[in-house]
Structure formats: C-alpha cells, structure tokens
Tab-separated table of N, CA and C in Angstrom:
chain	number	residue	atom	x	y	z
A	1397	UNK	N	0.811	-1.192	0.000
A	1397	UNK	CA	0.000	0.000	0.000
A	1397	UNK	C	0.854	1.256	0.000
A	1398	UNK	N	1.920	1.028	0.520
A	1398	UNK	CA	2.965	2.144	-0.303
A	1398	UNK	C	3.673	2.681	-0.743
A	1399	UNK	N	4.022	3.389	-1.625
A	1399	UNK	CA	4.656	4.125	-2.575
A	1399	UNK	C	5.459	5.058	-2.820
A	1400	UNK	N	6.605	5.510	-3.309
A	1400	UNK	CA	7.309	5.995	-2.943
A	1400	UNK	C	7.301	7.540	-4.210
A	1401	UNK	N	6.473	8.793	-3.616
A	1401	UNK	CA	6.314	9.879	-4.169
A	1401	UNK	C	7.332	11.158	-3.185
A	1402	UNK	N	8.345	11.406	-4.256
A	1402	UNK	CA	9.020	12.786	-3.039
A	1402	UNK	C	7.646	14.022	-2.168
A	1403	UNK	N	7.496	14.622	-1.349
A	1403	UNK	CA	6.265	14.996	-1.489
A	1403	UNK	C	6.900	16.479	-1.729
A	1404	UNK	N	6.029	17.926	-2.128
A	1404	UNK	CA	5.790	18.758	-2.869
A	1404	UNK	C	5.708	19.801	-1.346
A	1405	UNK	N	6.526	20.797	-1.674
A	1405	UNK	CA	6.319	21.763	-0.500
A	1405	UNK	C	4.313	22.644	-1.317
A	1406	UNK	N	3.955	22.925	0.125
A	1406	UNK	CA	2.533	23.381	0.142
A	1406	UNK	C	3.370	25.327	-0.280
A	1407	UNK	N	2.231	25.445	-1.641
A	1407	UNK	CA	2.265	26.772	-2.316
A	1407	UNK	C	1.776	27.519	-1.003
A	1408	UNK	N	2.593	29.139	-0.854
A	1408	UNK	CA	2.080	29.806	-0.243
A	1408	UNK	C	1.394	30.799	-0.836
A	1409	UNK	N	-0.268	31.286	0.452
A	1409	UNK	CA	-0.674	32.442	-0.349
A	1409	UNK	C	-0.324	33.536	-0.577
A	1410	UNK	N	-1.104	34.357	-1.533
A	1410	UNK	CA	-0.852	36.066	-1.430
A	1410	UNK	C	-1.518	36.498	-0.328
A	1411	UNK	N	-0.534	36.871	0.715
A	1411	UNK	CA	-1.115	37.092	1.834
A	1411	UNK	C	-0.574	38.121	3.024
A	1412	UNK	N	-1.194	39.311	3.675
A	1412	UNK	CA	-0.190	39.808	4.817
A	1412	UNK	C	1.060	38.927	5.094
A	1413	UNK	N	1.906	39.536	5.836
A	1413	UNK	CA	3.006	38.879	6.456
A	1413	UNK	C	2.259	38.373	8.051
A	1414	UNK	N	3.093	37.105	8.011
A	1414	UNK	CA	3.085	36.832	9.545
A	1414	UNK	C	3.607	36.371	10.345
A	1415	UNK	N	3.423	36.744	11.701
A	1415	UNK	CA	4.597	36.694	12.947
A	1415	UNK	C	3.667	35.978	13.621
A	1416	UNK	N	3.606	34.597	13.931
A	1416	UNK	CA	3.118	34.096	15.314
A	1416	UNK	C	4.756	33.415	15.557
A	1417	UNK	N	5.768	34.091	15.604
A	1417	UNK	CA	6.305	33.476	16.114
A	1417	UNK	C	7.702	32.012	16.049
A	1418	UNK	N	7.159	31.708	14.679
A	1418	UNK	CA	7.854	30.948	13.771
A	1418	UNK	C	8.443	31.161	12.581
A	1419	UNK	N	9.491	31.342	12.390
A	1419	UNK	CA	10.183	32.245	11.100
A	1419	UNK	C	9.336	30.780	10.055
A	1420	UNK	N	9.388	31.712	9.257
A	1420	UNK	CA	8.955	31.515	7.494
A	1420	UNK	C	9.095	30.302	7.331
A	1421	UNK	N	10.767	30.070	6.951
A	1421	UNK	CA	11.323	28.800	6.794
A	1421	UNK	C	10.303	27.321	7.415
A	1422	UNK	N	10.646	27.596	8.539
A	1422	UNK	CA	9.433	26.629	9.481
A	1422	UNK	C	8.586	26.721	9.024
A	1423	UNK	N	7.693	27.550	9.000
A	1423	UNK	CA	6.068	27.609	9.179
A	1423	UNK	C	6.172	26.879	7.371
A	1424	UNK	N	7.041	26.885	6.232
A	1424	UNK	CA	7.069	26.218	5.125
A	1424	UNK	C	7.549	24.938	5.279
A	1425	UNK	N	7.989	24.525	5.788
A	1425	UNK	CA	8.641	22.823	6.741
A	1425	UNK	C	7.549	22.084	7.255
A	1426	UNK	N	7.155	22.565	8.088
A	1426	UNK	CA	5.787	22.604	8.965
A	1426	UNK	C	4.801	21.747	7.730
A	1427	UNK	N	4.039	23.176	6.865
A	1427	UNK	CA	3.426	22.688	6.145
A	1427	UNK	C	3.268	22.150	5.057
A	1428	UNK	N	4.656	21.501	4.864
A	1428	UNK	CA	4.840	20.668	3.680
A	1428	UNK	C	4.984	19.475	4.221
A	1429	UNK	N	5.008	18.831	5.155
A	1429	UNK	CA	4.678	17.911	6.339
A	1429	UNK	C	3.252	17.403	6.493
A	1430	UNK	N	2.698	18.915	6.948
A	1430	UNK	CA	0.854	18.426	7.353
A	1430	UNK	C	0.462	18.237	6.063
A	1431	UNK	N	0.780	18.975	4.418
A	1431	UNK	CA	0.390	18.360	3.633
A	1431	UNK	C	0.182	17.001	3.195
A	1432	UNK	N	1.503	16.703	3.459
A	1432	UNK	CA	1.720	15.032	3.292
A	1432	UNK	C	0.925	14.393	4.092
A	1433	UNK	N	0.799	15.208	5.294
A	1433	UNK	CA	-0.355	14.080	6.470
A	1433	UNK	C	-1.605	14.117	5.830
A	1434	UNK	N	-2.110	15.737	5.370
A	1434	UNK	CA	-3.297	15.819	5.095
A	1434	UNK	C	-3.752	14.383	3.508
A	1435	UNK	N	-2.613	14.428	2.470
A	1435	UNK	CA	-3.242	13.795	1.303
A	1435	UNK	C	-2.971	12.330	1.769
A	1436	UNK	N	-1.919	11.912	3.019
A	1436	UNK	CA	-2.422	10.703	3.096
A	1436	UNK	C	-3.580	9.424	3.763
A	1437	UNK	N	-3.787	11.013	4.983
A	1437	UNK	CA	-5.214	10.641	5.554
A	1437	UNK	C	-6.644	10.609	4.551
A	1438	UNK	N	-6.186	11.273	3.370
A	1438	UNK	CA	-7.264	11.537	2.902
A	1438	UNK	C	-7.347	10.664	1.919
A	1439	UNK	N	-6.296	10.147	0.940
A	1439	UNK	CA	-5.802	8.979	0.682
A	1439	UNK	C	-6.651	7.559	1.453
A	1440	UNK	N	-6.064	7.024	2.496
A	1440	UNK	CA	-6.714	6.184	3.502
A	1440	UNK	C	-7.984	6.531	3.846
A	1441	UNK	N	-8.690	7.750	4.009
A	1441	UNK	CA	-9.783	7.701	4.137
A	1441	UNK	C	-10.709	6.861	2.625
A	1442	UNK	N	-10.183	7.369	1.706
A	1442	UNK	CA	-11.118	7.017	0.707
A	1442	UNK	C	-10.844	5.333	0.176
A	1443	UNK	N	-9.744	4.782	0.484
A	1443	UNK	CA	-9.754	3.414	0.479
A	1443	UNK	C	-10.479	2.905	1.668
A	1444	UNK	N	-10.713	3.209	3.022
A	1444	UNK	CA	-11.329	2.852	3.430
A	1444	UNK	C	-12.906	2.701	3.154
A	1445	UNK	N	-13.390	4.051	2.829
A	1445	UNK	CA	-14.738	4.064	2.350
A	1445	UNK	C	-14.655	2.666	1.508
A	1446	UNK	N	-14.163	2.826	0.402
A	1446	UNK	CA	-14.144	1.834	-0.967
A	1446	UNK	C	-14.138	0.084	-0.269
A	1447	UNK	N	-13.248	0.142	0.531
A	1447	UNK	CA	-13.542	-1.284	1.411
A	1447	UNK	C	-15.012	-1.056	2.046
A	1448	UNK	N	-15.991	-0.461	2.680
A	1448	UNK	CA	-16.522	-0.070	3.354
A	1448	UNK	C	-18.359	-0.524	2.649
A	1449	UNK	N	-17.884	-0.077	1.499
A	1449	UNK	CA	-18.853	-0.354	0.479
A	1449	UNK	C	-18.229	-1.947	0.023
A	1450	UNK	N	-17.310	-2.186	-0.616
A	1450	UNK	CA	-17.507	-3.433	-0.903
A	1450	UNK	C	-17.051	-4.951	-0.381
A	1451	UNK	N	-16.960	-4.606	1.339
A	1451	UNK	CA	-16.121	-5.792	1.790
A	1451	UNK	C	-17.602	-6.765	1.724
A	1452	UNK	N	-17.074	-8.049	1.665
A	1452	UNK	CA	-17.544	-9.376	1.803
A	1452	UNK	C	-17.225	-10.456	2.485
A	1453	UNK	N	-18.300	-11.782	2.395
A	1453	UNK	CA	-17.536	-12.813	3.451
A	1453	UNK	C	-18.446	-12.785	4.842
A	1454	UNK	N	-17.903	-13.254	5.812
A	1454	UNK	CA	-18.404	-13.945	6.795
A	1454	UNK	C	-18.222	-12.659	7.872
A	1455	UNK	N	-17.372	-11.879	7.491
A	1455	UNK	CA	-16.901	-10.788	8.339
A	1455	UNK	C	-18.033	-9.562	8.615
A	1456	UNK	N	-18.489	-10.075	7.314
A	1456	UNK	CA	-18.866	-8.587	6.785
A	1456	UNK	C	-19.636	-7.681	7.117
A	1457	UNK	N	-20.492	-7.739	8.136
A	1457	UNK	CA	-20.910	-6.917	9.500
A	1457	UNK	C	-20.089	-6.186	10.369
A	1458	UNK	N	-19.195	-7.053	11.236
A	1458	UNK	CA	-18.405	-6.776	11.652
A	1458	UNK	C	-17.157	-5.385	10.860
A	1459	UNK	N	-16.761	-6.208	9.847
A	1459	UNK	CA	-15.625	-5.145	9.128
A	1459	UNK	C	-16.596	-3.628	8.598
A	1460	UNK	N	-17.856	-3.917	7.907
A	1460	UNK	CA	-18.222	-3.186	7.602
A	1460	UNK	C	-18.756	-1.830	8.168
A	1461	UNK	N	-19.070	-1.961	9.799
A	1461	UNK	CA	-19.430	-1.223	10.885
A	1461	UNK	C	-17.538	-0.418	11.424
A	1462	UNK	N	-16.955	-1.867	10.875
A	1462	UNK	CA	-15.459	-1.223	11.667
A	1462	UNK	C	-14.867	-0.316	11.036
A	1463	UNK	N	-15.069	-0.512	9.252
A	1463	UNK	CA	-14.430	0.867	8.156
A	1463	UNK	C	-15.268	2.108	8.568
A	1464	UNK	N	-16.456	1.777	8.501
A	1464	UNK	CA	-17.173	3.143	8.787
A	1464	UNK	C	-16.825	4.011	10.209
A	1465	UNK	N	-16.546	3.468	10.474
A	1465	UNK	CA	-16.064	4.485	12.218
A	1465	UNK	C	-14.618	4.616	11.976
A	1466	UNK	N	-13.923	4.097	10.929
A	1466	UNK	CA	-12.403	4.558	11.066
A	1466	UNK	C	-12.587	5.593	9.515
A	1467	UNK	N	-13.701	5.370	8.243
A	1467	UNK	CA	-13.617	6.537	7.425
A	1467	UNK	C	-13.963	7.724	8.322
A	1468	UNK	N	-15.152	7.652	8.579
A	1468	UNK	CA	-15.749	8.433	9.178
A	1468	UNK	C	-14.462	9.664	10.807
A	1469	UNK	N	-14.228	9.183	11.518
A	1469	UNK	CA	-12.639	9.803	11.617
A	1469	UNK	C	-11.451	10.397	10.925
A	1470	UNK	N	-11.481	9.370	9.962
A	1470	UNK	CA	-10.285	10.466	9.360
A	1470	UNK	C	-11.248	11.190	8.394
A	1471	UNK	N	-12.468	11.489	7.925
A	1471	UNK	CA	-12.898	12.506	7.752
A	1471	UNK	C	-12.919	13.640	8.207
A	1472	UNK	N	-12.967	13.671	9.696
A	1472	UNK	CA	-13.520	14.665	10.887
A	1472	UNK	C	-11.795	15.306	10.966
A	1473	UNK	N	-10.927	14.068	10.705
A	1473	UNK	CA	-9.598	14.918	11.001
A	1473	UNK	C	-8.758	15.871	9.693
A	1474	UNK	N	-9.614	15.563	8.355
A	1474	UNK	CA	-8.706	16.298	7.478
A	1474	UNK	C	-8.902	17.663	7.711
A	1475	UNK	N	-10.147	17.960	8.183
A	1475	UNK	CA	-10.178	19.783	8.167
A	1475	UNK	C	-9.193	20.316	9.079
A	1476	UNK	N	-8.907	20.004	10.287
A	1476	UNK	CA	-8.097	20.588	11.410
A	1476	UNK	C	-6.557	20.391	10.463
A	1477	UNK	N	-6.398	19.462	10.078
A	1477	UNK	CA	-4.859	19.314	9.216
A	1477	UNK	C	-5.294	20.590	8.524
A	1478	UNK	N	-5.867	20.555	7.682
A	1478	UNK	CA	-5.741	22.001	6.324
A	1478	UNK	C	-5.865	22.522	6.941
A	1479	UNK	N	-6.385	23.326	7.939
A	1479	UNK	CA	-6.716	24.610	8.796
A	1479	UNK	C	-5.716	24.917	9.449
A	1480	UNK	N	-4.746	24.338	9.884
A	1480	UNK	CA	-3.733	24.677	10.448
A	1480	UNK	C	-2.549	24.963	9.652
A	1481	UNK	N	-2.471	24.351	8.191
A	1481	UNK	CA	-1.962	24.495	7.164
A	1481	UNK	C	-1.803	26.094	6.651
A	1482	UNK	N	-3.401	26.443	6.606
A	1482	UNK	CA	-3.897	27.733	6.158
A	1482	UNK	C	-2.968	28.708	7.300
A	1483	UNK	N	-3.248	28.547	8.875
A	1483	UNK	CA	-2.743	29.004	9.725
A	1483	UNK	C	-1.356	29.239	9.707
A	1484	UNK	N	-0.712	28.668	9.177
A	1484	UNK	CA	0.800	28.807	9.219
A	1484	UNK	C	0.516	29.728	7.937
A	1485	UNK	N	0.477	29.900	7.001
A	1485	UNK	CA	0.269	30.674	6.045
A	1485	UNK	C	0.803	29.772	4.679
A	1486	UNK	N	-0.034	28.934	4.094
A	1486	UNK	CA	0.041	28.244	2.876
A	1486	UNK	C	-1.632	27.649	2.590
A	1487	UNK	N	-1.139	27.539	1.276
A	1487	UNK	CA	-2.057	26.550	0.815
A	1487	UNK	C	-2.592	25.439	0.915
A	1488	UNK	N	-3.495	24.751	1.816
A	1488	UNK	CA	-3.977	23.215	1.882
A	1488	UNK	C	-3.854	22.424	0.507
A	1489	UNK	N	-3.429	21.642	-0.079
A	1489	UNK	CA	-3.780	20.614	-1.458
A	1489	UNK	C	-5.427	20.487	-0.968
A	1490	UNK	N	-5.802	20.030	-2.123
A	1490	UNK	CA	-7.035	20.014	-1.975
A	1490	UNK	C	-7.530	19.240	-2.936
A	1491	UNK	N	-6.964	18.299	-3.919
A	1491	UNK	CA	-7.396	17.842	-5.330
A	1491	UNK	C	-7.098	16.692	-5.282
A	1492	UNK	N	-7.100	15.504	-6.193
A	1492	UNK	CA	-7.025	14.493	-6.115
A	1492	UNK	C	-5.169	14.355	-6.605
A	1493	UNK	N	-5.017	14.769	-7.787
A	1493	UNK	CA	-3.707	15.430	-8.304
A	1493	UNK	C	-2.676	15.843	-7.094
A	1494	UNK	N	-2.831	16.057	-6.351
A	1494	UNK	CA	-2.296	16.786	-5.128
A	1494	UNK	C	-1.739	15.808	-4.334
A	1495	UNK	N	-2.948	14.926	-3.827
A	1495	UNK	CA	-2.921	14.170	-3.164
A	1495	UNK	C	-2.006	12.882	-3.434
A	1496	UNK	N	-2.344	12.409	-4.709
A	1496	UNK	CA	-1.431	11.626	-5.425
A	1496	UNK	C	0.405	11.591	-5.397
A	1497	UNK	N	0.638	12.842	-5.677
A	1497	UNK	CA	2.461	13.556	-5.984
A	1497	UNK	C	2.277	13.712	-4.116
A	1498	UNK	N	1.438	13.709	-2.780
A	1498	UNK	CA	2.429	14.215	-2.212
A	1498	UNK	C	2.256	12.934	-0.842
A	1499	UNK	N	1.258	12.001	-1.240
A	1499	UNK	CA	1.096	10.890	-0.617
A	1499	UNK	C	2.296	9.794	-0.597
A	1500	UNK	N	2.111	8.975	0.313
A	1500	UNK	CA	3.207	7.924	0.061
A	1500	UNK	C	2.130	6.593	-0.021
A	1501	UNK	N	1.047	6.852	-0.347
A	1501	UNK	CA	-0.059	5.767	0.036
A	1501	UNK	C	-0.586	5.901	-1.140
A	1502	UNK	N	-0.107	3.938	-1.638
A	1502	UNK	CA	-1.171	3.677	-3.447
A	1502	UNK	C	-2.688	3.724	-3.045
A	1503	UNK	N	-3.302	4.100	-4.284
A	1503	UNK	CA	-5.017	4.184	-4.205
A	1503	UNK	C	-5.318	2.655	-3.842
A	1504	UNK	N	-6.425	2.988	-3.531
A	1504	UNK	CA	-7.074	1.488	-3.701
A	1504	UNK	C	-6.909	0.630	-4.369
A	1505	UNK	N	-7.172	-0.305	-4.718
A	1505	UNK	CA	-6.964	-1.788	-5.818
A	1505	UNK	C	-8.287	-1.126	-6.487
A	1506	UNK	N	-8.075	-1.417	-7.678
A	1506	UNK	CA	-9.149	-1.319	-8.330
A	1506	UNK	C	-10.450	-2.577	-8.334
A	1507	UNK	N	-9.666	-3.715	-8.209
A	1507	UNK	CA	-10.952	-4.781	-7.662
A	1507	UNK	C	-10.760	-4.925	-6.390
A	1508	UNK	N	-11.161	-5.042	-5.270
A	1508	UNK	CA	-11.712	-5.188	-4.226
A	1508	UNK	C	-10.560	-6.162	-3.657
A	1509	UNK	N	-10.005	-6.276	-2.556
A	1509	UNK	CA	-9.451	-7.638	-2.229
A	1509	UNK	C	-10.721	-7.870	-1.594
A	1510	UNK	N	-10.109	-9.373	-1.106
A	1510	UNK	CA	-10.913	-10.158	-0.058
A	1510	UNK	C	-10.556	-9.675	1.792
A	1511	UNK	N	-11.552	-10.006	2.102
A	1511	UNK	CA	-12.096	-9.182	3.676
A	1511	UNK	C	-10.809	-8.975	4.447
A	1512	UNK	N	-10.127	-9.725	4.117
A	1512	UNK	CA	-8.408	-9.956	5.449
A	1512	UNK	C	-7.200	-9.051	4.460
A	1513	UNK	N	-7.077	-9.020	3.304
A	1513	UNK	CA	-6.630	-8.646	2.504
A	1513	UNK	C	-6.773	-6.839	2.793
A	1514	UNK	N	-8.070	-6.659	2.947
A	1514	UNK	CA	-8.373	-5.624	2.775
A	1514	UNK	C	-7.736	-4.529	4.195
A	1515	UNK	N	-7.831	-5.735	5.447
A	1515	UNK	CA	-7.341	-5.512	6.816
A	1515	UNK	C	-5.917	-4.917	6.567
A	1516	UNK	N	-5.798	-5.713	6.267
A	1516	UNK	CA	-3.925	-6.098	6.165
A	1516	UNK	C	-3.425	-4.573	5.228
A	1517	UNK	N	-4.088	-4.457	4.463
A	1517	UNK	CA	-4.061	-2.884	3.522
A	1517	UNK	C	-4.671	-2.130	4.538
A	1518	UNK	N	-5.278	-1.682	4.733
A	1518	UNK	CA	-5.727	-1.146	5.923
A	1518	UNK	C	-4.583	-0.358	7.046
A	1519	UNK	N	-4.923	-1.746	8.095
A	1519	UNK	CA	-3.444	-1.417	8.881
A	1519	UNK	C	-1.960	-0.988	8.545
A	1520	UNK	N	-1.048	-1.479	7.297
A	1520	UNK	CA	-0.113	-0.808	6.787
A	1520	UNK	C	-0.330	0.475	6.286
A	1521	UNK	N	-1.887	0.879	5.934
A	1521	UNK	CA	-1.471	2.430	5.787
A	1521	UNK	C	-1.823	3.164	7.067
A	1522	UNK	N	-2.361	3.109	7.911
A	1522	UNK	CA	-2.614	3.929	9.291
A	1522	UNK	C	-0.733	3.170	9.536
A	1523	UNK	N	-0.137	2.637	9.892
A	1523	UNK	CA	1.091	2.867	10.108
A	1523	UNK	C	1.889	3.732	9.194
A	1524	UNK	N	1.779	3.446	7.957
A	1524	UNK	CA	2.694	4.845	7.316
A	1524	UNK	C	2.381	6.222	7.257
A	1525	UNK	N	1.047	6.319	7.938
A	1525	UNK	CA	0.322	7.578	8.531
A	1525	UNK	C	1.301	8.252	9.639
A	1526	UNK	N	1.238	6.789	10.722
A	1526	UNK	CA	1.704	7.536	11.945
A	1526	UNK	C	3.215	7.578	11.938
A	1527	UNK	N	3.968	6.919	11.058
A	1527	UNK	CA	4.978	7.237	10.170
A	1527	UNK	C	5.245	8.804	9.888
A	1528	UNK	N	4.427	9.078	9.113
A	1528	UNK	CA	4.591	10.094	8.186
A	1528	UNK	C	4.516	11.270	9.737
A	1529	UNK	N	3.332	11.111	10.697
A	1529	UNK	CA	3.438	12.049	11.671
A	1529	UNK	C	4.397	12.497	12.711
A	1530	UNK	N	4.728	11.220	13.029
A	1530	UNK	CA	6.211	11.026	13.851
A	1530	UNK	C	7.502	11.665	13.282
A	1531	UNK	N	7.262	11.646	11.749
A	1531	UNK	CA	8.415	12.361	11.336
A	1531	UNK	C	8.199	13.710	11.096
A	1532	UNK	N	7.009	14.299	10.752
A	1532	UNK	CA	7.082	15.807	10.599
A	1532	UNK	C	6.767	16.386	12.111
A	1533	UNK	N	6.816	15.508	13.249
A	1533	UNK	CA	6.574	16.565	14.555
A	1533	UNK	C	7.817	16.552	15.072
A	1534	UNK	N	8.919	16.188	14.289
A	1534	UNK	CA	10.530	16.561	14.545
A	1534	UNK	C	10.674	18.096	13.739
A	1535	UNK	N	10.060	17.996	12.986
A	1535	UNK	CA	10.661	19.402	12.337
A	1535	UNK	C	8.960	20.267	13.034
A	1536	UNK	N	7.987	20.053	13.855
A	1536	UNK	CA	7.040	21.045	14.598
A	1536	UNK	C	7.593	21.075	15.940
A	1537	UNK	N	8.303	20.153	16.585
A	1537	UNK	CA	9.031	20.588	17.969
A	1537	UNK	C	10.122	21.276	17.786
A	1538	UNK	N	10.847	20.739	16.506
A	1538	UNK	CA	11.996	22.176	16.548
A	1538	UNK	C	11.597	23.249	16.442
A	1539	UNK	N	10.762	23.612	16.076
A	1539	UNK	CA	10.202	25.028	15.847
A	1539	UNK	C	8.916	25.344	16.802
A	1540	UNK	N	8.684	24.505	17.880
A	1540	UNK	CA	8.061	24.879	18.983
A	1540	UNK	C	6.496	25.310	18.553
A	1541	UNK	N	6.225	24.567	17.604
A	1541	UNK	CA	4.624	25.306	17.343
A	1541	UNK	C	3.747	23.623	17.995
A	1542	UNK	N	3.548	24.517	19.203
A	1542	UNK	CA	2.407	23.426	19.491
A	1542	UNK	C	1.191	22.936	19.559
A	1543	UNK	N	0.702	24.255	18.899
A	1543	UNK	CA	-0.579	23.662	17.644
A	1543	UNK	C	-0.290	22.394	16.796
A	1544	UNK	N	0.415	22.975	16.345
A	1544	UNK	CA	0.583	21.445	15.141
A	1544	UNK	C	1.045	20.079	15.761
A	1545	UNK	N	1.930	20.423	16.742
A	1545	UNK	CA	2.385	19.126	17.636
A	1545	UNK	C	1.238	18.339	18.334
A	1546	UNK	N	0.011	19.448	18.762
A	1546	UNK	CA	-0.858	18.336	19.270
A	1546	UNK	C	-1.639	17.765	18.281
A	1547	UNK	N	-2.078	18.583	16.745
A	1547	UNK	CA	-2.364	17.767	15.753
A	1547	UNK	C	-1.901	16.168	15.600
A	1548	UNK	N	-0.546	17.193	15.371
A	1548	UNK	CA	0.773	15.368	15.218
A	1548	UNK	C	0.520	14.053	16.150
A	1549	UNK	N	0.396	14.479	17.227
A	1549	UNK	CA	0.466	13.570	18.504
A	1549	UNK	C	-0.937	12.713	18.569
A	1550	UNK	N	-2.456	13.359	18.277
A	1550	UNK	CA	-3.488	12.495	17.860
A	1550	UNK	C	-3.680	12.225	17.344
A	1551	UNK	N	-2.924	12.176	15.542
A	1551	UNK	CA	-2.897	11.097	14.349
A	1551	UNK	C	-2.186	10.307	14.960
A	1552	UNK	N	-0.737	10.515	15.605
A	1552	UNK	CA	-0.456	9.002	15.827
A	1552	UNK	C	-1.080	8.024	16.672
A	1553	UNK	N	-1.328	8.765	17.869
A	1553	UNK	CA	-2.529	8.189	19.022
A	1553	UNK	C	-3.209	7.492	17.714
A	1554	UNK	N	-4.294	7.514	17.152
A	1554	UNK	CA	-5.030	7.107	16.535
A	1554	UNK	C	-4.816	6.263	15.621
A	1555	UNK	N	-3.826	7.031	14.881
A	1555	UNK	CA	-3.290	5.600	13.896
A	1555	UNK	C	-2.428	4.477	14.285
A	1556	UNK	N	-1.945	4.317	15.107
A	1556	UNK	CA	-1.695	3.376	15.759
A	1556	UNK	C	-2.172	2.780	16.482
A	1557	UNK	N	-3.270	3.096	17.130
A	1557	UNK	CA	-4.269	2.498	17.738
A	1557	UNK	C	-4.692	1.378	16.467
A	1558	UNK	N	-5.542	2.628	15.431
A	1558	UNK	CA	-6.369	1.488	14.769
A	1558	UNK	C	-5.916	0.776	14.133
A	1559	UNK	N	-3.859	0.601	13.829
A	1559	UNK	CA	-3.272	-0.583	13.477
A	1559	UNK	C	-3.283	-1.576	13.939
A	1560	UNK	N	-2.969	-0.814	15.430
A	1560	UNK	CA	-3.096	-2.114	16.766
A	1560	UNK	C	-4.352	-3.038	16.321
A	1561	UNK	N	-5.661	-2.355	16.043
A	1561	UNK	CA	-7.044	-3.254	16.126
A	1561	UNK	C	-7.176	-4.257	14.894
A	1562	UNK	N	-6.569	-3.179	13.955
A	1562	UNK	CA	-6.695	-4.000	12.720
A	1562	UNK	C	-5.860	-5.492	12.256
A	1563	UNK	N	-4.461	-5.033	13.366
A	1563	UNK	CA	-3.528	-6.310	13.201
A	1563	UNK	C	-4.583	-7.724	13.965
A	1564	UNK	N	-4.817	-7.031	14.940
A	1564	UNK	CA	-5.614	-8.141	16.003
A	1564	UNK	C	-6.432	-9.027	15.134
A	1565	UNK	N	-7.227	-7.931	14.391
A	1565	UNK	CA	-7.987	-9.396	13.629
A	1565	UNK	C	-7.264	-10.168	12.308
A	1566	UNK	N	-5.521	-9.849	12.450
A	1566	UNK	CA	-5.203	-11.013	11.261
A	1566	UNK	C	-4.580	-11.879	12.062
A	1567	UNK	N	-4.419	-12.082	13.314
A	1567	UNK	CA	-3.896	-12.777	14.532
A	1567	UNK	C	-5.035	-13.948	14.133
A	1568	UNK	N	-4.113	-15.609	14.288
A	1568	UNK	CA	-4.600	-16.717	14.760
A	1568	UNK	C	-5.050	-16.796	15.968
C-alpha cells in the first residue's frame, strides 16, 4: 500500500506577512509535512470508504461497521490538518492530483481484495500515517509550534491504535 512519491512543499498564499512566532522557513517545513499528512489521511480515508462499500464474506458486518467508524474519523480529522496548514500561512492541497504527488499511500486496488486482505491494507497504511506524523513533529518541535504538535500527537494516538485493532484481527 505504499509508494514511494518525493512529497511537494505546500504553495504559499498572497497574503499579509506573519509573525506568530515561527520564522517563514518553518512555518514552510511545517506545512509541507501536514500536507503530506493531510493527502495521506485523505488517501486512507477514501480506500477505506471503498472497502466499506464493498467488503464481503463472513466478516462482513463486523468489518463493515469497523471501516465506517475509522472513514468516518479520518474525515472529521482532514479539516483541522488544512486549517492549520492555512494558519501557518500556505495553501492546503485540496485535489485528487495533489494528493497523489504528495502521498506515500497507493489508491485502492481497483478490484476489491478479499475481507483480510483488505485488513492487512488497511493497517499498513494507518502505520505509514503515523509514520509520516512522527516524522514531521521533529521538524514542529523544533520550531516549537504546538498547535501542530498536538495535531501530530493524535494522528499518531489514533493511527496506531487502529493498526493495533486491525492487526488483532489477522492474529490466529
């Protein structure tokens, strides 16, 4: 599930200057980071949906109740990523194009795996999530913005959690 795309510093706007505090440099570090978080949550969100709709099998209550409460989350979390994006002073990606060049996470399969298959994809991308977070809250603690650090700190909480759950059910 993934792929290896350099990711794309986030365009800044035409915009006042600003001082909260974090020289430029950073606040462009910063959000060429949450970008990458933002297109790969959003990424994983939409393979999840896509499992969500078409898992099958014996599971399929179960899994199907379980994608929907983990799309449904990283839905709720892409806005606070872009918003804080905006906050530092850049551009959120916002396109599918975007998402693609700055993700490290392949789309979906185009046919469906099977129910465990789908787990197993699943859980490896919420780990290269909390991957991807762990590494850009080295370059948000150097620069002391702890807005974004507590962003950072509940994708990984979370995505590692729901690796944790997801591994559980490929456990004998």
């Amino acid at each position: 599930m993934v792929k290896s795309n350099p990711s794309k510093s986030a365009k800044k706007p035409d915009m006042p200057s600003i001082n909260i505090g974090i020289p430029e440099s950073q606040r462009a570090a910063i959000a060429q980071g949450l970008s990458r978080l933002l297109a790969e949550t959003y990424t994983l969100y939409l393979t999840t949906h896509n499992f969500h709709w078409n898992v099958t099998g014996p599971m399929f209550n179960t899994l199907h109740t379980m994608f929907m409460g983990q799309y449904t989350e990283m839905w709720n979390a892409v806005d606070p990523i872009a918003e804080r994006i905006r906050a530092l002073g850049f551009h959120a990606p916002g396109s599918y194009a975007e998402f693609s060049k700055l993700s490290t996470l392949a789309d979906a399969p185009a046919k469906p795996p099977k129910a465990l298959a789908m787990v197993e994809l699943l859980a490896k991308g919420h780990e290269a999530i909390a991957r991807t977070a762990r590494e850009v809250f080295e370059v948000v603690d150097a620069a002391n913005d702890q807005p974004s650090a507590d962003i950072l700190t509940q994708r990984m909480d979370i995505h590692e959690k729901t690796a944790w759950m997801l591994r559980a059910l490929l456990e004998d």
